[in-house]
CSV table of C-alpha atoms and ligand atoms in Angstrom, one decimal:
chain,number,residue,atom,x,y,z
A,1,UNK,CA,-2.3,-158.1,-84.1
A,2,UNK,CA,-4.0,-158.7,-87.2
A,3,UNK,CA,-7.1,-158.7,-89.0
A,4,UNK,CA,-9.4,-161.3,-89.5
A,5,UNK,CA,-9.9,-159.9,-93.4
A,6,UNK,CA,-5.5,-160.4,-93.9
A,7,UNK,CA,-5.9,-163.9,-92.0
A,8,UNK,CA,-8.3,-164.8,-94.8
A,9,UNK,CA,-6.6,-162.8,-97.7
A,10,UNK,CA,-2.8,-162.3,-96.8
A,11,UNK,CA,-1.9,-160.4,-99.5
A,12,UNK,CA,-4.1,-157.9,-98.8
A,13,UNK,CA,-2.2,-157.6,-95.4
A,14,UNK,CA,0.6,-156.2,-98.0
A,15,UNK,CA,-1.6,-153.7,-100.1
A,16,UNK,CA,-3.9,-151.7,-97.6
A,17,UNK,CA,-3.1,-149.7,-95.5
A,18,UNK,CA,-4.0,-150.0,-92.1
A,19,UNK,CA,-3.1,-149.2,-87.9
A,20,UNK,CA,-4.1,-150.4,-85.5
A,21,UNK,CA,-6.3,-148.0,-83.2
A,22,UNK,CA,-9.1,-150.2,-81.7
A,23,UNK,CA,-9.5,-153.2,-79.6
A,24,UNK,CA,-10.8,-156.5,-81.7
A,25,UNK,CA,-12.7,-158.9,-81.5
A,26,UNK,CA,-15.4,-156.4,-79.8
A,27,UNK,CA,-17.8,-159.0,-78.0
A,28,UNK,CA,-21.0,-160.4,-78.2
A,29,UNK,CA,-23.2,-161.0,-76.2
A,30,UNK,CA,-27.1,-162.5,-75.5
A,31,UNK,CA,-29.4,-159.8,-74.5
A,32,UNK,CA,-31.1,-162.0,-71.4
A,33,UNK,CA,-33.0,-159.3,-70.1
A,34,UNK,CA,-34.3,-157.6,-73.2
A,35,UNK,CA,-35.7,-161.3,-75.1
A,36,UNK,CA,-37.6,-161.8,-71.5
A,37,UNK,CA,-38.7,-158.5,-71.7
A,38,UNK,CA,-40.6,-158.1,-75.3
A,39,UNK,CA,-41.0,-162.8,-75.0
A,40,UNK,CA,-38.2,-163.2,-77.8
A,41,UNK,CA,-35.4,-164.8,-76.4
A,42,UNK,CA,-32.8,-164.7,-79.3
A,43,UNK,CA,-31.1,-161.3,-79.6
A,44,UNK,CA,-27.3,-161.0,-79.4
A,45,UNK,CA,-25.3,-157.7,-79.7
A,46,UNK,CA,-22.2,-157.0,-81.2
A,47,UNK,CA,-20.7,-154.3,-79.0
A,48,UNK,CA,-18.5,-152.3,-81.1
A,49,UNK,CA,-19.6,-149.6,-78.3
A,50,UNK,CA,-16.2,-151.1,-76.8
A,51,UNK,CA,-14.3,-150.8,-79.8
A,52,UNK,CA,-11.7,-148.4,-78.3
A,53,UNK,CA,-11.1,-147.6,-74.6
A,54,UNK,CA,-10.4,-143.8,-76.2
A,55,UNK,CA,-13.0,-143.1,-78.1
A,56,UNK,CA,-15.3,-146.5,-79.6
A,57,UNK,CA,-18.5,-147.1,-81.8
A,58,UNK,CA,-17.9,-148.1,-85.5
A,59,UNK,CA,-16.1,-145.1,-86.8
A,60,UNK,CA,-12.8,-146.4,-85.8
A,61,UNK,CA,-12.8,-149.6,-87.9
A,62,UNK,CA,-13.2,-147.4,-91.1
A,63,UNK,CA,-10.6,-144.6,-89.4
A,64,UNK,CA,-7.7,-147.6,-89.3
A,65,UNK,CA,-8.0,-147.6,-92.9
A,66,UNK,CA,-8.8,-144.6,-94.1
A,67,UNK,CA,-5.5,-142.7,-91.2
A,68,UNK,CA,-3.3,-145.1,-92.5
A,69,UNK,CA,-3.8,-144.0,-95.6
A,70,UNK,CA,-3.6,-140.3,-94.8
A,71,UNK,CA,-0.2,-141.1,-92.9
A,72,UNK,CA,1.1,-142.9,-95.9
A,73,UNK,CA,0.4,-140.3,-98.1
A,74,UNK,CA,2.1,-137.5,-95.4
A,75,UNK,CA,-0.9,-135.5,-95.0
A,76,UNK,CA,-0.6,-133.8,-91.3
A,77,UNK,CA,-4.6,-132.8,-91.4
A,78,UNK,CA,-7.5,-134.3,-92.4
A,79,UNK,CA,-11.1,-132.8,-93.5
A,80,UNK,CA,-14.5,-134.3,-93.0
A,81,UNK,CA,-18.2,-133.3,-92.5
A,82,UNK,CA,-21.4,-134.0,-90.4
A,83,UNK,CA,-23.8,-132.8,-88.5
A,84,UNK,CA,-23.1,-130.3,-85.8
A,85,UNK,CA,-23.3,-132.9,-83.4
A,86,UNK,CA,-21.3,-135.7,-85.9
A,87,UNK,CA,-19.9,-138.5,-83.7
A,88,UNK,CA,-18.2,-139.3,-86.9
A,89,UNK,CA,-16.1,-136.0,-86.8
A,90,UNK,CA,-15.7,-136.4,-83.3
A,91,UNK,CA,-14.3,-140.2,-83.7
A,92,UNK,CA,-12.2,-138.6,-86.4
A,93,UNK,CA,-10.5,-135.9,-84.1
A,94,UNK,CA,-9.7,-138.2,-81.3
A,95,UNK,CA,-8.3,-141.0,-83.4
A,96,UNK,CA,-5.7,-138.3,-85.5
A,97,UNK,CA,-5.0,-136.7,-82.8
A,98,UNK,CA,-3.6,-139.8,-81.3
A,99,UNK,CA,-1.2,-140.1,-84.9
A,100,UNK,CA,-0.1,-136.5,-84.5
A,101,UNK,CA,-2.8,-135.3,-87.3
A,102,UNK,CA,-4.9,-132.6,-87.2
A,103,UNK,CA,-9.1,-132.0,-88.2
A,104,UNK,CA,-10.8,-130.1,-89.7
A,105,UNK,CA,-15.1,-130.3,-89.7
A,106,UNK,CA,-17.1,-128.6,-91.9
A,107,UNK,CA,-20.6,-128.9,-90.0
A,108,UNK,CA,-24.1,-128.4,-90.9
A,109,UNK,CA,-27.2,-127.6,-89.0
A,110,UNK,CA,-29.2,-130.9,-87.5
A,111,UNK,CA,-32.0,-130.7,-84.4
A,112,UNK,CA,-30.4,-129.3,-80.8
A,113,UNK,CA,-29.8,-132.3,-78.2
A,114,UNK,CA,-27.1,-132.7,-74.8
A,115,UNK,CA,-25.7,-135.1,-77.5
A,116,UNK,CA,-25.5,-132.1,-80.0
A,117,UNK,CA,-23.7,-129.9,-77.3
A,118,UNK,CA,-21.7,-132.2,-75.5
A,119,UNK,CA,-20.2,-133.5,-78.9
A,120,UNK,CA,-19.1,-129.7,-80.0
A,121,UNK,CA,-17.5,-129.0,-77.1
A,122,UNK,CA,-15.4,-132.7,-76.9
A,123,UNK,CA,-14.8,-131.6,-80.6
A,124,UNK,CA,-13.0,-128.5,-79.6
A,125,UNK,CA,-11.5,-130.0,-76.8
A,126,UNK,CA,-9.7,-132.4,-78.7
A,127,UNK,CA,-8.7,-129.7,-80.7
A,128,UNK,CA,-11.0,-130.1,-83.6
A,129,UNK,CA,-10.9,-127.0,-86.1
A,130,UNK,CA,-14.2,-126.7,-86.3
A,131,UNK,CA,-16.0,-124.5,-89.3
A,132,UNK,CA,-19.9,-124.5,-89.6
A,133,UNK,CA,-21.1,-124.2,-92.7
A,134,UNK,CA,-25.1,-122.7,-93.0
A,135,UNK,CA,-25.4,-124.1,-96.6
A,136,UNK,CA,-23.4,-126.5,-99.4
A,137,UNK,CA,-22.0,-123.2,-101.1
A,138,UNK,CA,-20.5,-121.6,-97.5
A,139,UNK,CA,-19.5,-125.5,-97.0
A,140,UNK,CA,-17.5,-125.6,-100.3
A,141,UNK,CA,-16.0,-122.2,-99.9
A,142,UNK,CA,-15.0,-123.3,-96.0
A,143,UNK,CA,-13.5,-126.8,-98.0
A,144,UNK,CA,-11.4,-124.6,-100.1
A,145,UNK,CA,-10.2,-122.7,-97.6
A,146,UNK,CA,-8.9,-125.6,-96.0
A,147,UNK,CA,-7.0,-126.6,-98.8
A,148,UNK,CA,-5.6,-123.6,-99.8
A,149,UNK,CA,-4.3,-122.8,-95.7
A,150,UNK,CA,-3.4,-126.2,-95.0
A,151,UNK,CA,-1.6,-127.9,-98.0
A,152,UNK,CA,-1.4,-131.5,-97.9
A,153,UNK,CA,-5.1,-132.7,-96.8
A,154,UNK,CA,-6.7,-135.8,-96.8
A,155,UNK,CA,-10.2,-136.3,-97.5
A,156,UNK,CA,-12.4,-138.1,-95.5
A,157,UNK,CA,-16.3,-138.2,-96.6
A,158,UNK,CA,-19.2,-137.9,-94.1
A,159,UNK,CA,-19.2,-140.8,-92.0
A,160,UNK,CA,-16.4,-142.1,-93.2
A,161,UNK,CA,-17.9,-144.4,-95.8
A,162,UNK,CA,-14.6,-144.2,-98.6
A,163,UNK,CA,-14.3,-147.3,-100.7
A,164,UNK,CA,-11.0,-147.7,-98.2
A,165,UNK,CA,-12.6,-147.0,-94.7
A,166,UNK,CA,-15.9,-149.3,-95.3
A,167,UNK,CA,-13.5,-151.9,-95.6
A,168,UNK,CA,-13.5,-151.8,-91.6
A,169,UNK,CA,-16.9,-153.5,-91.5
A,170,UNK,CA,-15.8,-156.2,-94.4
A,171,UNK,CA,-13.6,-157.2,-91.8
A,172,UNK,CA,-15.8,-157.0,-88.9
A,173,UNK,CA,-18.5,-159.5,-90.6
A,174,UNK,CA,-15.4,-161.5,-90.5
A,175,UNK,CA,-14.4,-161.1,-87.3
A,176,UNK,CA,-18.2,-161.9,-86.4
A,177,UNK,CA,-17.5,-165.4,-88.5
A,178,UNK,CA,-14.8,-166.1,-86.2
A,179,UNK,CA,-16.8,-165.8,-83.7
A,180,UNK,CA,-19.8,-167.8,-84.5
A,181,UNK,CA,-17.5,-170.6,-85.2
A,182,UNK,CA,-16.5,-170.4,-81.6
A,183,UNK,CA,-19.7,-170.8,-80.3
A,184,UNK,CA,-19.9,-167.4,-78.9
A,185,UNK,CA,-23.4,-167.1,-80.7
A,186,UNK,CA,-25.6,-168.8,-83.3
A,187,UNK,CA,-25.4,-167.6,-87.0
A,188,UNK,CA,-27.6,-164.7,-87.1
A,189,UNK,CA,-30.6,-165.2,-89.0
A,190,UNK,CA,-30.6,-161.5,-89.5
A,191,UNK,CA,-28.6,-158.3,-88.2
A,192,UNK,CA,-29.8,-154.7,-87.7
A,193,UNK,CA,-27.3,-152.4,-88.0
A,194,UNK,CA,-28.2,-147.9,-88.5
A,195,UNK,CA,-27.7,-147.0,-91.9
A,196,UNK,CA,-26.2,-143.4,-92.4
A,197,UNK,CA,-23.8,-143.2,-94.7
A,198,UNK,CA,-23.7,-146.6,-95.5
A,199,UNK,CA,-19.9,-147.8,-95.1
A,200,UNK,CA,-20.9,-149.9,-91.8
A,201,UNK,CA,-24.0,-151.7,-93.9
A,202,UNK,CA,-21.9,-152.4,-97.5
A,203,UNK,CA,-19.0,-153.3,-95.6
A,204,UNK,CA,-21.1,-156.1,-93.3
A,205,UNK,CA,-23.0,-156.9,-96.3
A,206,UNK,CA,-20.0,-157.7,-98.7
A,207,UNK,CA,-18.5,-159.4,-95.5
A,208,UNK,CA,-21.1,-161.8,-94.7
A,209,UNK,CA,-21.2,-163.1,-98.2
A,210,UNK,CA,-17.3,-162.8,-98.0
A,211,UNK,CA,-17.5,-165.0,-94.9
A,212,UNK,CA,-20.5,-167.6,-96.2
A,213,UNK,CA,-22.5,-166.4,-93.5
A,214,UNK,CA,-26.7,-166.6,-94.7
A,215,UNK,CA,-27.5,-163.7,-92.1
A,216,UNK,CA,-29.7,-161.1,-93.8
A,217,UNK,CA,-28.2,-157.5,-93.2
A,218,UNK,CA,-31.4,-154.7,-92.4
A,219,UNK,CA,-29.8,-151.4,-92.4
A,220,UNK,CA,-32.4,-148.5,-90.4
A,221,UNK,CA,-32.6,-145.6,-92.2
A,222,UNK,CA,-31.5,-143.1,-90.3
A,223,UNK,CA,-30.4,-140.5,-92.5
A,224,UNK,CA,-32.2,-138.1,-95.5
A,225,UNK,CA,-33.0,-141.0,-98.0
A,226,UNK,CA,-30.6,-138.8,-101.0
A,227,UNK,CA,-27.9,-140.2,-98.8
A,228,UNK,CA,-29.0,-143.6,-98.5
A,229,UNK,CA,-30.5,-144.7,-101.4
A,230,UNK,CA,-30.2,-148.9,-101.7
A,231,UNK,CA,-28.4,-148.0,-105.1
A,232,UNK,CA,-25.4,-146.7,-103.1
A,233,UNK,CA,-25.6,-149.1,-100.9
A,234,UNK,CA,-24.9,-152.3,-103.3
A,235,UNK,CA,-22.8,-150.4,-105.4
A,236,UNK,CA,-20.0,-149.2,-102.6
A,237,UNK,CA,-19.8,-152.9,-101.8
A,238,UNK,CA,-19.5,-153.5,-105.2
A,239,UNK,CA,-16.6,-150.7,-105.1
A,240,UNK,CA,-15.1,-152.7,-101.8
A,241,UNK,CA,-15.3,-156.1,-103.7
A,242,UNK,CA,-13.4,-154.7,-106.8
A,243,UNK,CA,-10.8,-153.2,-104.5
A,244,UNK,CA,-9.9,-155.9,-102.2
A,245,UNK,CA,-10.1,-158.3,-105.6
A,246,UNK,CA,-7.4,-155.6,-106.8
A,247,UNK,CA,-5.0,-156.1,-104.3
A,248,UNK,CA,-5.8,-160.0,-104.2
A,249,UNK,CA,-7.4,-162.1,-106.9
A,250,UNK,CA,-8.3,-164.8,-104.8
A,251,UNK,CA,-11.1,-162.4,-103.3
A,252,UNK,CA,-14.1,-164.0,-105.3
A,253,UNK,CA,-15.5,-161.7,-108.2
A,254,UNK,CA,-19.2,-160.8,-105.6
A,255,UNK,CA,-21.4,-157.9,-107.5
A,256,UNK,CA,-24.5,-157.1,-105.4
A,257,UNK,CA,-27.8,-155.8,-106.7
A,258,UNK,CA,-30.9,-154.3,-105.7
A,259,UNK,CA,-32.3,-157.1,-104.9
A,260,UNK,CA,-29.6,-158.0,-102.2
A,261,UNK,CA,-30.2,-154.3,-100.0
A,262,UNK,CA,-33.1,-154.8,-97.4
A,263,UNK,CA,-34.1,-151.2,-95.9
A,264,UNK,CA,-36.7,-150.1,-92.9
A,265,UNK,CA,-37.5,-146.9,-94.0
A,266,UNK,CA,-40.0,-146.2,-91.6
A,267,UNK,CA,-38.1,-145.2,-88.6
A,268,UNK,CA,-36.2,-142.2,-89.4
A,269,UNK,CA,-38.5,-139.5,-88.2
A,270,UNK,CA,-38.8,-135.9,-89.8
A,271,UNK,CA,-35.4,-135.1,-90.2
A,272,UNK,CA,-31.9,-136.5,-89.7
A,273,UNK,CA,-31.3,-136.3,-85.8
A,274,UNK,CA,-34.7,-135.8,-85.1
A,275,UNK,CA,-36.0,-138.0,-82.0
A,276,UNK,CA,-38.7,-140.4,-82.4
A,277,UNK,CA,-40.9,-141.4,-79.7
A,278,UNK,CA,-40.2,-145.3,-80.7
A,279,UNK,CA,-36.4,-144.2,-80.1
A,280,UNK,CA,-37.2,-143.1,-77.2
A,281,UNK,CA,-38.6,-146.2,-76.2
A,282,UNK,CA,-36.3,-148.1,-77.5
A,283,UNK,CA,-33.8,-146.2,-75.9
A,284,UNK,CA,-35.1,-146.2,-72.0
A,285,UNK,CA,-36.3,-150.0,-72.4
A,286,UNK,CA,-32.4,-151.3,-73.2
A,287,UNK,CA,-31.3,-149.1,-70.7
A,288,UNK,CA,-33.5,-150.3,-68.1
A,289,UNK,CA,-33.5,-154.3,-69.4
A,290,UNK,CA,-29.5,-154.2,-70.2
A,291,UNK,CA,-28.3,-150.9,-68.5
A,292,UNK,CA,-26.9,-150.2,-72.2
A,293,UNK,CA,-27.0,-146.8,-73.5
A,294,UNK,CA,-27.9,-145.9,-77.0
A,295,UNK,CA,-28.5,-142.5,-78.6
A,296,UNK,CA,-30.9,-141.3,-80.3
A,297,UNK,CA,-29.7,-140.1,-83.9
A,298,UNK,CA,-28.6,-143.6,-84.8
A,299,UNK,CA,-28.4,-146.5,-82.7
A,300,UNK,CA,-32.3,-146.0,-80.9
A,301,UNK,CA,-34.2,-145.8,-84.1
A,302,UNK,CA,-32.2,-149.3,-84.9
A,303,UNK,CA,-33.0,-150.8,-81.5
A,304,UNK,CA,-36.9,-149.6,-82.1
A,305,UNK,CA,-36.8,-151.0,-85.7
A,306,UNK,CA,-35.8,-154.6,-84.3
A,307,UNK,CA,-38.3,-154.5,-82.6
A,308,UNK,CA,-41.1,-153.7,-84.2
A,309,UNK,CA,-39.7,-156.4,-86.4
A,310,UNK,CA,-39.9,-159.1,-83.9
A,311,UNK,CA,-43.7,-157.8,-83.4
A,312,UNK,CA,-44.3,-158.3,-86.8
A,313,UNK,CA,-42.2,-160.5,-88.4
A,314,UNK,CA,-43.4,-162.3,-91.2
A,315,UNK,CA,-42.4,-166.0,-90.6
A,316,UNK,CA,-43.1,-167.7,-87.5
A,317,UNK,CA,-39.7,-169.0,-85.4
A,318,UNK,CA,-37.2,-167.6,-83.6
A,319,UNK,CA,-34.2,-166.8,-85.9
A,320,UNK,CA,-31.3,-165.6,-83.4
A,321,UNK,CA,-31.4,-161.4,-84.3
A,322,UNK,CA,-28.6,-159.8,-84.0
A,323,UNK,CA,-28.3,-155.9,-83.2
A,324,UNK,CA,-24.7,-154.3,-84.4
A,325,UNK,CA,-24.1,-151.7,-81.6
A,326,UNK,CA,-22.3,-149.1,-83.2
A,327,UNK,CA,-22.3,-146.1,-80.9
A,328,UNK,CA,-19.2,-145.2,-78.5
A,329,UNK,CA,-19.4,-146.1,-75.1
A,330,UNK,CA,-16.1,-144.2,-73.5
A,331,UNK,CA,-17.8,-142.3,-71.0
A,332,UNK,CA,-16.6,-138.6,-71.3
A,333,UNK,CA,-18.8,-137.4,-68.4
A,334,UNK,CA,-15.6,-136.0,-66.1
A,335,UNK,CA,-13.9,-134.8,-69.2
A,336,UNK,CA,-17.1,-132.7,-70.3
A,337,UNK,CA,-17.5,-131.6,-66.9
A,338,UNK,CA,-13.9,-129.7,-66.5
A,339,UNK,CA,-14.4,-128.3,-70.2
A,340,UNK,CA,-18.2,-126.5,-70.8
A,341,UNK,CA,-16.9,-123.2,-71.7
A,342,UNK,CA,-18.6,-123.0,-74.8
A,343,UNK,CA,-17.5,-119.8,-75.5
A,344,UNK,CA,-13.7,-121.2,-76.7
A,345,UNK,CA,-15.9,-122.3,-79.7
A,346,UNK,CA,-16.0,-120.6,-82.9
A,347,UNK,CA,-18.8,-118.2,-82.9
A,348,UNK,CA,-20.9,-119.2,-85.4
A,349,UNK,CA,-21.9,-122.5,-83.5
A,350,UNK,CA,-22.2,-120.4,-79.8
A,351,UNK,CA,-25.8,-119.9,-80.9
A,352,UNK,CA,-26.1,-123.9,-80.2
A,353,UNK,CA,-25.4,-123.6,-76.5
A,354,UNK,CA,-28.3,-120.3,-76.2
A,355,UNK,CA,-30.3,-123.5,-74.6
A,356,UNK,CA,-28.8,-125.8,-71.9
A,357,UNK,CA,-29.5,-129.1,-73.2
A,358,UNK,CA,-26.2,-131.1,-71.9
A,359,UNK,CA,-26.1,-132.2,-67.9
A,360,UNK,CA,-22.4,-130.4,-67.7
A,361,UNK,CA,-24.2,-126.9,-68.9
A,362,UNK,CA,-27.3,-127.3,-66.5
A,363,UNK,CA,-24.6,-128.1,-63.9
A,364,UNK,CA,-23.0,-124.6,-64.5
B,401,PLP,C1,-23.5,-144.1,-83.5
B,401,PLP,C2,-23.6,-144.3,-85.0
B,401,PLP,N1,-24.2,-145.4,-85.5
B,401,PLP,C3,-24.3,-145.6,-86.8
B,401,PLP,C4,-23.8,-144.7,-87.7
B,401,PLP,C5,-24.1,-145.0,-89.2
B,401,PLP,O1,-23.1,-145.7,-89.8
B,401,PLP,P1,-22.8,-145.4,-91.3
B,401,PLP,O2,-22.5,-144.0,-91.5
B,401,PLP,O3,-21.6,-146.3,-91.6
B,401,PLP,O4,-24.0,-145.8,-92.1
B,401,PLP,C6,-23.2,-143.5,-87.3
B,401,PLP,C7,-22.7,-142.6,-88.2
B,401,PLP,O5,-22.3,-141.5,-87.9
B,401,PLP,C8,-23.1,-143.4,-85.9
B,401,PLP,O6,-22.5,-142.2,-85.4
């Protein structure tokens, strides 16, 4: 199998590294129900929910870079960071598990959900090492400590937004190319995809221009705007464009500036993880239109932003949306239900389970 991005730039097919861990092209689809629903009948999805059969969502297109990379380079574990309930850390775990490599988190406080809990315990399950770190100073110390016990480690930053792993959505913009030259869907006018640590907006923004597709990318807030600022956002696809033009000078010489990042701010909520009731919404209106789940941290506040931005949208029309689906959608129900001993977790996050938020703990 290869990549749309090597089809395109062969060379590059020599220079990055990359495995293969996901299942590509992820589909798309019309959302029928929804458009009849709100009376505008031109919303697709990109279901990168069914990325992976193991363990999907869009942390697996960065996680073929950024593994291949760690395996090059020998390094049996790998270090990253997130919330307590990161799906990023959890995507991480699974993924190197499967090539023989081993995790460690370094995890901060965020707002108690099931999500939350069911995400720590699949973390340990998959045999995550998991440290929680109460502050940036205990998380630094807990980072050293890894180092020093573990060697050979390879760094992987929150979210997995590395020049390397965004590189995963440069391709999928790509990939979404291909598709709308099939005739699988219209060129999106515009997509909506949740911007946390930015790797999945750069990478689609850099890859729509790559791919001479006119689609406007809107990236949700979602997390603390220190994290997302817009500067960070052009200038890692900036980063992306000078690397792949590294490896392969026919990669056109693309610099994106302010003017080419369009935020919603607006949807975020108090705090990173905190729900919203228009994710809520959101959230139980796809479910019962589509009978497709979203969550709340990330892919519900995007859902409730497209929205409000069909409501309000400044020109008249109906410019086909497009809504980049970017959470997992393995369902680990059966897994989680064998494996709710909480107490196998390190202490210092046993004080997250003191509530029983997750349907496996009520079930206890
Ligand atoms: C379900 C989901 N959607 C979207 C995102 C945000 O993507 P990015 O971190 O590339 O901005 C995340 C990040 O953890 C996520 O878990």
């Amino acid at each position: 199998m290869t990549l749309p991005l090597f089809e395109k730039y062969p060379a590059l097919a020599r220079r990055l590294p990359w495995i293969s861990l996901a299942n590509y092209p992820t589909p798309v689809q019309k959302l029928e129900n929804l458009g009849k629903a709100i009376g505008y009948e031109n919303i697709w999805i990109k279901r990168d929910d069914k990325s992976s059969d193991v363990y999907g969502g869009n942390k697996v297109r960065k996680l073929e870079f950024m593994l291949a990379d760690a395996r090059k380079k020998g390094c049996p574990w790998v270090i990253t960071y997130g919330g307590i309930g990161t799906n990023h850390g959890l995507a991480t775990t699974i993924h190197a598990g499967r090539l023989d490599m081993k995790t460690a988190l370094i995890l901060i406080r965020q707002p108690l959900t099931g999500h939350v809990q069911e995400n720590l315990l699949l973390d340990a399950r998959y045999g995550a090492e998991i440290h929680y770190a109460p502050n940036m100073a205990i998380g630094a110390l807990q980072t050293a400590g890894v180092y020093l016990k573990r060697g050979n480690v390879y760094f992987i930053p929150p979210g997995g937004s590395s020049t390397l792993g965004s590189i995963g959505y440069v391709n999928a913009a790509l990939e979404l190319k291909q598709q709308v030259d099939a005739g699988l869907l219209p060129e999106p006018g515009y997509i909506f995809c949740a911007l946390g640590s930015k790797g999945t907006m750069a990478g689609l923004l850099l890859g729509c221009r790559l791919a001479g597709l006119k689609t406007k990318v809107m990236g949700v807030r979602v997390a603390a705007g220190w994290v997302t600022r817009d500067a960070h956002i052009w200038k890692l696809a900036n980063h992306m464009a000078g690397l792949l033009r590294k490896y392969d000078k026919s990669v056109p010489d693309l610099k994106f500036t302010l003017s080419d990042v369009h935020v919603i701010d607006e949807f975020f909520g108090s705090e990173y993880g905190a729900v919203t009731p228009e994710g809520e919404q959101a959230l139980s209106l796809m479910e019962r239109t589509e009978g497709i789940a979203l969550e709340l941290t990330y892919t519900a506040k995007t859902v409730a932003a497209m929205l409000d931005y069909i409501k309000k949208r400044p020109e008249p029309g109906s410019a086909p949306l497009l809504y980049w689906h970017t959470y997992n959608g393995v369902d680990f129900s059966r897994e989680l239900a064998g494996n709710h001993d909480y107490t196998r977790l390190p202490a210092a996050v046993q004080w997250c389970f003191h509530e029983k938020l997750a349907q496996c703990l009520q079930e206890e």
